[in-house]
Amino acid sequence: MDVMKAIENRYSCRAYLSKPVEKEKLMRILEAARLAPSARNLQDWRFVVVTEEQKRRELAQAAYNQAFVAQAPVVIAACSISSYMMRCGQPIAPIDVSIALEHIALEAVELGLATCWIGSFLPHEVRRILQIPTDAVLVELMTLGYPADEWKSPQRLSLEKIVCFEKWGF
Ligand SMILES: Cc1cc2nc3c(=O)[nH]c(=O)nc-3n(C[C@H](O)[C@H](O)[C@H](O)COP(=O)(O)O)c2cc1C
């Protein structure tokens, strides 16, 4: 599958089959994250991969009862160990982690799997469930598994609305 095809086929999957994700596929997906770029190549991301059913149930509760979070056979808690700010004033943690997570999402598509970004959760609850220390930055959760729903056509603004050339034109 070429990259554009994977981008086009990715969607937010909110219903999963109970079929587990094969270890080889999971490791390949994590390898895609490992190869992501990061500021100063710090590779500050850390991923807690959750497959235990009880923990996934607790995570679903912490994610404001989004039931599909428990249904997905894998939930990844994406964290960073960096509080470093770039000279442009932006923190690297959410940027680096997000790039790696999208690598995960696209490689998942390549392997016939699906994902959903989860930003709606109670961070203190997720930290407690997964024993994430306070000095780590908890950025996002991502569900992963075989889809039980259908690809949805993306609803997006036209390029004209989001792109201008040479100077700010919005
Ligand atoms: C940072 C981020 C956080 C998100 N959090 C949630 C979430 O908590 N629950 C959910 O169902 N979808 C969540 N989404 C999915 C978005 O709603 C979805 O990407 C958007 O509606 C576009 O749909 P698509 O991904 O199917 O193209 C999140 C997406 C991003 C990028």
mmCIF file of C-alpha atoms and ligand atoms in Angstrom:
data_model
loop_
_atom_site.group_PDB
_atom_site.id
_atom_site.type_symbol
_atom_site.label_atom_id
_atom_site.label_comp_id
_atom_site.label_asym_id
_atom_site.label_seq_id
_atom_site.Cartn_x
_atom_site.Cartn_y
_atom_site.Cartn_z
ATOM 1 C CA MET A 1 0.000 0.000 0.000
ATOM 2 C CA ASP A 2 1.417 3.414 -0.819
ATOM 3 C CA VAL A 3 1.450 6.124 1.834
ATOM 4 C CA MET A 4 -1.384 8.138 0.302
ATOM 5 C CA LYS A 5 -3.599 5.065 0.186
ATOM 6 C CA ALA A 6 -2.931 4.413 3.882
ATOM 7 C CA ILE A 7 -3.742 8.063 4.661
ATOM 8 C CA GLU A 8 -6.982 7.820 2.681
ATOM 9 C CA ASN A 9 -7.989 4.535 4.318
ATOM 10 C CA ARG A 10 -7.360 5.634 7.909
ATOM 11 C CA TYR A 11 -10.430 6.616 9.862
ATOM 12 C CA SER A 12 -11.390 6.748 13.513
ATOM 13 C CA CYS A 13 -12.536 3.233 14.304
ATOM 14 C CA ARG A 14 -14.993 3.052 17.181
ATOM 15 C CA ALA A 15 -15.999 -0.637 17.003
ATOM 16 C CA TYR A 16 -13.550 -3.541 17.197
ATOM 17 C CA LEU A 17 -13.598 -7.299 16.754
ATOM 18 C CA SER A 18 -12.500 -9.324 19.783
ATOM 19 C CA LYS A 19 -9.767 -10.908 17.628
ATOM 20 C CA PRO A 20 -6.400 -10.152 19.260
ATOM 21 C CA VAL A 21 -3.704 -8.279 17.369
ATOM 22 C CA GLU A 22 -0.926 -10.692 16.413
ATOM 23 C CA LYS A 23 2.365 -10.029 18.217
ATOM 24 C CA GLU A 24 4.264 -9.634 14.915
ATOM 25 C CA LYS A 25 1.789 -7.013 13.695
ATOM 26 C CA LEU A 26 1.878 -5.185 17.014
ATOM 27 C CA MET A 27 5.672 -5.102 16.987
ATOM 28 C CA ARG A 28 5.727 -3.853 13.388
ATOM 29 C CA ILE A 29 3.321 -1.059 14.325
ATOM 30 C CA LEU A 30 5.507 -0.114 17.281
ATOM 31 C CA GLU A 31 8.531 -0.175 14.976
ATOM 32 C CA ALA A 32 6.762 2.429 12.822
ATOM 33 C CA ALA A 33 6.556 4.618 15.937
ATOM 34 C CA ARG A 34 10.211 4.002 16.758
ATOM 35 C CA LEU A 35 11.244 5.286 13.334
ATOM 36 C CA ALA A 36 9.368 8.572 13.691
ATOM 37 C CA PRO A 37 11.299 11.851 13.684
ATOM 38 C CA SER A 38 11.650 13.811 16.925
ATOM 39 C CA ALA A 39 13.080 17.156 17.952
ATOM 40 C CA ARG A 40 16.865 16.864 18.367
ATOM 41 C CA ASN A 41 16.281 13.141 17.811
ATOM 42 C CA LEU A 42 15.531 12.907 21.539
ATOM 43 C CA GLN A 43 13.073 10.034 20.980
ATOM 44 C CA ASP A 44 11.388 11.172 24.139
ATOM 45 C CA TRP A 45 8.239 9.076 23.567
ATOM 46 C CA ARG A 46 7.357 6.150 25.777
ATOM 47 C CA PHE A 47 4.461 3.825 24.985
ATOM 48 C CA VAL A 48 2.520 1.761 27.496
ATOM 49 C CA VAL A 49 0.809 -1.011 25.514
ATOM 50 C CA VAL A 50 -2.250 -2.361 27.284
ATOM 51 C CA THR A 51 -3.913 -5.644 26.351
ATOM 52 C CA GLU A 52 -5.275 -6.870 29.710
ATOM 53 C CA GLU A 53 -9.060 -6.763 29.624
ATOM 54 C CA GLN A 54 -9.545 -5.402 33.125
ATOM 55 C CA LYS A 55 -7.139 -2.532 32.492
ATOM 56 C CA ARG A 56 -8.852 -1.726 29.174
ATOM 57 C CA ARG A 57 -12.187 -1.583 31.000
ATOM 58 C CA GLU A 58 -10.731 0.819 33.537
ATOM 59 C CA LEU A 59 -9.213 2.926 30.767
ATOM 60 C CA ALA A 60 -12.605 3.088 29.042
ATOM 61 C CA GLN A 61 -14.123 4.431 32.258
ATOM 62 C CA ALA A 62 -11.313 6.956 32.543
ATOM 63 C CA ALA A 63 -12.032 7.941 28.935
ATOM 64 C CA TYR A 64 -15.474 9.203 29.945
ATOM 65 C CA ASN A 65 -16.999 5.767 29.366
ATOM 66 C CA GLN A 66 -16.114 5.507 25.686
ATOM 67 C CA ALA A 67 -17.022 1.816 25.518
ATOM 68 C CA PHE A 68 -14.979 1.030 22.410
ATOM 69 C CA VAL A 69 -11.815 1.757 24.401
ATOM 70 C CA ALA A 70 -12.482 -1.457 26.351
ATOM 71 C CA GLN A 71 -13.555 -3.309 23.201
ATOM 72 C CA ALA A 72 -10.283 -2.618 21.366
ATOM 73 C CA PRO A 73 -7.822 -5.453 22.064
ATOM 74 C CA VAL A 74 -4.976 -2.963 22.399
ATOM 75 C CA VAL A 75 -4.873 0.489 23.953
ATOM 76 C CA ILE A 76 -1.658 2.466 23.732
ATOM 77 C CA ALA A 77 -0.925 5.197 26.252
ATOM 78 C CA ALA A 78 1.475 7.543 24.518
ATOM 79 C CA CYS A 79 3.740 9.459 26.871
ATOM 80 C CA SER A 80 6.884 11.551 26.814
ATOM 81 C CA ILE A 81 9.731 11.858 29.260
ATOM 82 C CA SER A 82 10.595 15.348 28.019
ATOM 83 C CA SER A 83 9.472 18.737 29.231
ATOM 84 C CA TYR A 84 11.843 20.410 26.767
ATOM 85 C CA MET A 85 10.595 23.472 24.890
ATOM 86 C CA MET A 86 11.819 24.172 21.394
ATOM 87 C CA ARG A 87 13.235 27.597 20.632
ATOM 88 C CA CYS A 88 10.017 28.342 18.746
ATOM 89 C CA GLY A 89 8.225 28.161 22.095
ATOM 90 C CA GLN A 90 6.432 24.882 21.497
ATOM 91 C CA PRO A 91 6.808 21.854 23.769
ATOM 92 C CA ILE A 92 8.291 18.835 22.035
ATOM 93 C CA ALA A 93 6.357 16.224 24.030
ATOM 94 C CA PRO A 94 2.966 16.441 22.308
ATOM 95 C CA ILE A 95 4.531 17.070 18.908
ATOM 96 C CA ASP A 96 6.968 14.147 18.955
ATOM 97 C CA VAL A 97 4.422 11.788 20.473
ATOM 98 C CA SER A 98 1.756 12.791 17.968
ATOM 99 C CA ILE A 99 4.021 12.169 14.985
ATOM 100 C CA ALA A 100 4.834 8.696 16.333
ATOM 101 C CA LEU A 101 1.154 7.998 16.978
ATOM 102 C CA GLU A 102 0.237 8.854 13.426
ATOM 103 C CA HIS A 103 2.975 6.495 12.219
ATOM 104 C CA ILE A 104 1.205 3.875 14.335
ATOM 105 C CA ALA A 105 -2.168 4.759 12.818
ATOM 106 C CA LEU A 106 -0.880 4.517 9.247
ATOM 107 C CA GLU A 107 1.068 1.287 9.729
ATOM 108 C CA ALA A 108 -2.039 -0.175 11.358
ATOM 109 C CA VAL A 109 -3.975 0.555 8.148
ATOM 110 C CA GLU A 110 -1.250 -1.128 6.115
ATOM 111 C CA LEU A 111 -1.694 -4.265 8.239
ATOM 112 C CA GLY A 112 -5.501 -4.333 8.025
ATOM 113 C CA LEU A 113 -6.006 -2.863 11.489
ATOM 114 C CA ALA A 114 -7.656 0.340 12.643
ATOM 115 C CA THR A 115 -7.113 2.928 15.353
ATOM 116 C CA CYS A 116 -8.715 5.849 17.100
ATOM 117 C CA TRP A 117 -6.995 8.741 18.790
ATOM 118 C CA ILE A 118 -8.359 9.280 22.291
ATOM 119 C CA GLY A 119 -7.862 12.692 23.825
ATOM 120 C CA SER A 120 -10.964 12.676 25.946
ATOM 121 C CA PHE A 121 -9.869 11.080 29.213
ATOM 122 C CA LEU A 122 -9.121 11.905 32.830
ATOM 123 C CA PRO A 123 -5.309 12.017 32.944
ATOM 124 C CA HIS A 124 -5.021 11.421 36.684
ATOM 125 C CA GLU A 125 -7.129 8.275 36.337
ATOM 126 C CA VAL A 126 -5.086 6.933 33.420
ATOM 127 C CA ARG A 127 -1.895 7.671 35.358
ATOM 128 C CA ARG A 128 -3.207 5.749 38.345
ATOM 129 C CA ILE A 129 -4.335 2.731 36.286
ATOM 130 C CA LEU A 130 -1.047 2.466 34.381
ATOM 131 C CA GLN A 131 1.255 3.724 37.160
ATOM 132 C CA ILE A 132 2.566 6.529 34.980
ATOM 133 C CA PRO A 133 4.790 8.763 37.127
ATOM 134 C CA THR A 134 4.036 12.463 37.470
ATOM 135 C CA ASP A 135 7.306 13.440 35.767
ATOM 136 C CA ALA A 136 6.202 11.732 32.536
ATOM 137 C CA VAL A 137 3.907 13.630 30.179
ATOM 138 C CA LEU A 138 0.782 11.677 29.312
ATOM 139 C CA VAL A 139 -0.163 12.903 25.826
ATOM 140 C CA GLU A 140 -2.818 10.652 24.291
ATOM 141 C CA LEU A 141 -4.376 7.227 24.183
ATOM 142 C CA MET A 142 -4.870 5.264 20.982
ATOM 143 C CA THR A 143 -7.061 2.218 20.443
ATOM 144 C CA LEU A 144 -5.909 -0.479 18.042
ATOM 145 C CA GLY A 145 -7.543 -3.594 16.683
ATOM 146 C CA TYR A 146 -9.403 -5.231 13.840
ATOM 147 C CA PRO A 147 -12.303 -3.019 12.800
ATOM 148 C CA ALA A 148 -15.903 -4.098 13.282
ATOM 149 C CA ASP A 149 -17.218 -0.981 11.588
ATOM 150 C CA GLU A 150 -16.857 0.472 8.113
ATOM 151 C CA TRP A 151 -14.474 3.039 6.695
ATOM 152 C CA LYS A 152 -16.036 6.486 6.799
ATOM 153 C CA SER A 153 -15.312 9.086 4.192
ATOM 154 C CA PRO A 154 -13.375 11.948 5.832
ATOM 155 C CA GLN A 155 -15.178 15.245 6.307
ATOM 156 C CA ARG A 156 -12.544 17.851 5.575
ATOM 157 C CA LEU A 157 -12.242 21.485 4.586
ATOM 158 C CA SER A 158 -11.137 22.172 1.023
ATOM 159 C CA LEU A 159 -7.462 22.961 0.395
ATOM 160 C CA GLU A 160 -8.435 26.545 -0.494
ATOM 161 C CA LYS A 161 -9.739 27.037 3.046
ATOM 162 C CA ILE A 162 -6.584 25.805 4.772
ATOM 163 C CA VAL A 163 -3.685 26.675 2.490
ATOM 164 C CA CYS A 164 -2.339 29.958 1.252
ATOM 165 C CA PHE A 165 0.897 30.732 -0.507
ATOM 166 C CA GLU A 166 3.675 33.209 0.221
ATOM 167 C CA LYS A 167 1.846 35.183 2.945
ATOM 168 C CA TRP A 168 -0.971 34.776 5.451
ATOM 169 C CA GLY A 169 -4.182 34.926 3.470
ATOM 170 C CA PHE A 170 -6.947 33.867 5.804
HETATM 171 C C1 LIG B 1 -5.919 14.541 19.176
HETATM 172 C C2 LIG B 1 -7.201 13.779 18.877
HETATM 173 C C3 LIG B 1 -8.035 13.391 19.914
HETATM 174 C C4 LIG B 1 -9.186 12.655 19.659
HETATM 175 N N1 LIG B 1 -9.947 12.178 20.692
HETATM 176 C C5 LIG B 1 -11.018 11.392 20.428
HETATM 177 C C6 LIG B 1 -11.752 10.790 21.482
HETATM 178 O O1 LIG B 1 -11.469 10.952 22.669
HETATM 179 N N2 LIG B 1 -12.799 9.999 21.141
HETATM 180 C C7 LIG B 1 -13.158 9.751 19.852
HETATM 181 O O2 LIG B 1 -14.111 9.002 19.623
HETATM 182 N N3 LIG B 1 -12.454 10.301 18.823
HETATM 183 C C8 LIG B 1 -11.403 11.096 19.085
HETATM 184 N N4 LIG B 1 -10.664 11.620 18.060
HETATM 185 C C9 LIG B 1 -11.032 11.314 16.673
HETATM 186 C C10 LIG B 1 -11.589 12.538 15.917
HETATM 187 O O3 LIG B 1 -12.898 12.790 16.338
HETATM 188 C C11 LIG B 1 -11.513 12.232 14.422
HETATM 189 O O4 LIG B 1 -10.155 12.083 14.048
HETATM 190 C C12 LIG B 1 -12.152 13.305 13.562
HETATM 191 O O5 LIG B 1 -13.528 13.403 13.817
HETATM 192 C C13 LIG B 1 -11.959 13.013 12.076
HETATM 193 O O6 LIG B 1 -12.496 11.744 11.756
HETATM 194 P P1 LIG B 1 -11.598 10.583 11.116
HETATM 195 O O7 LIG B 1 -10.451 10.322 12.060
HETATM 196 O O8 LIG B 1 -12.516 9.390 11.021
HETATM 197 O O9 LIG B 1 -11.134 11.044 9.772
HETATM 198 C C14 LIG B 1 -9.535 12.359 18.312
HETATM 199 C C15 LIG B 1 -8.670 12.754 17.271
HETATM 200 C C16 LIG B 1 -7.523 13.440 17.550
HETATM 201 C C17 LIG B 1 -6.604 13.794 16.401
#
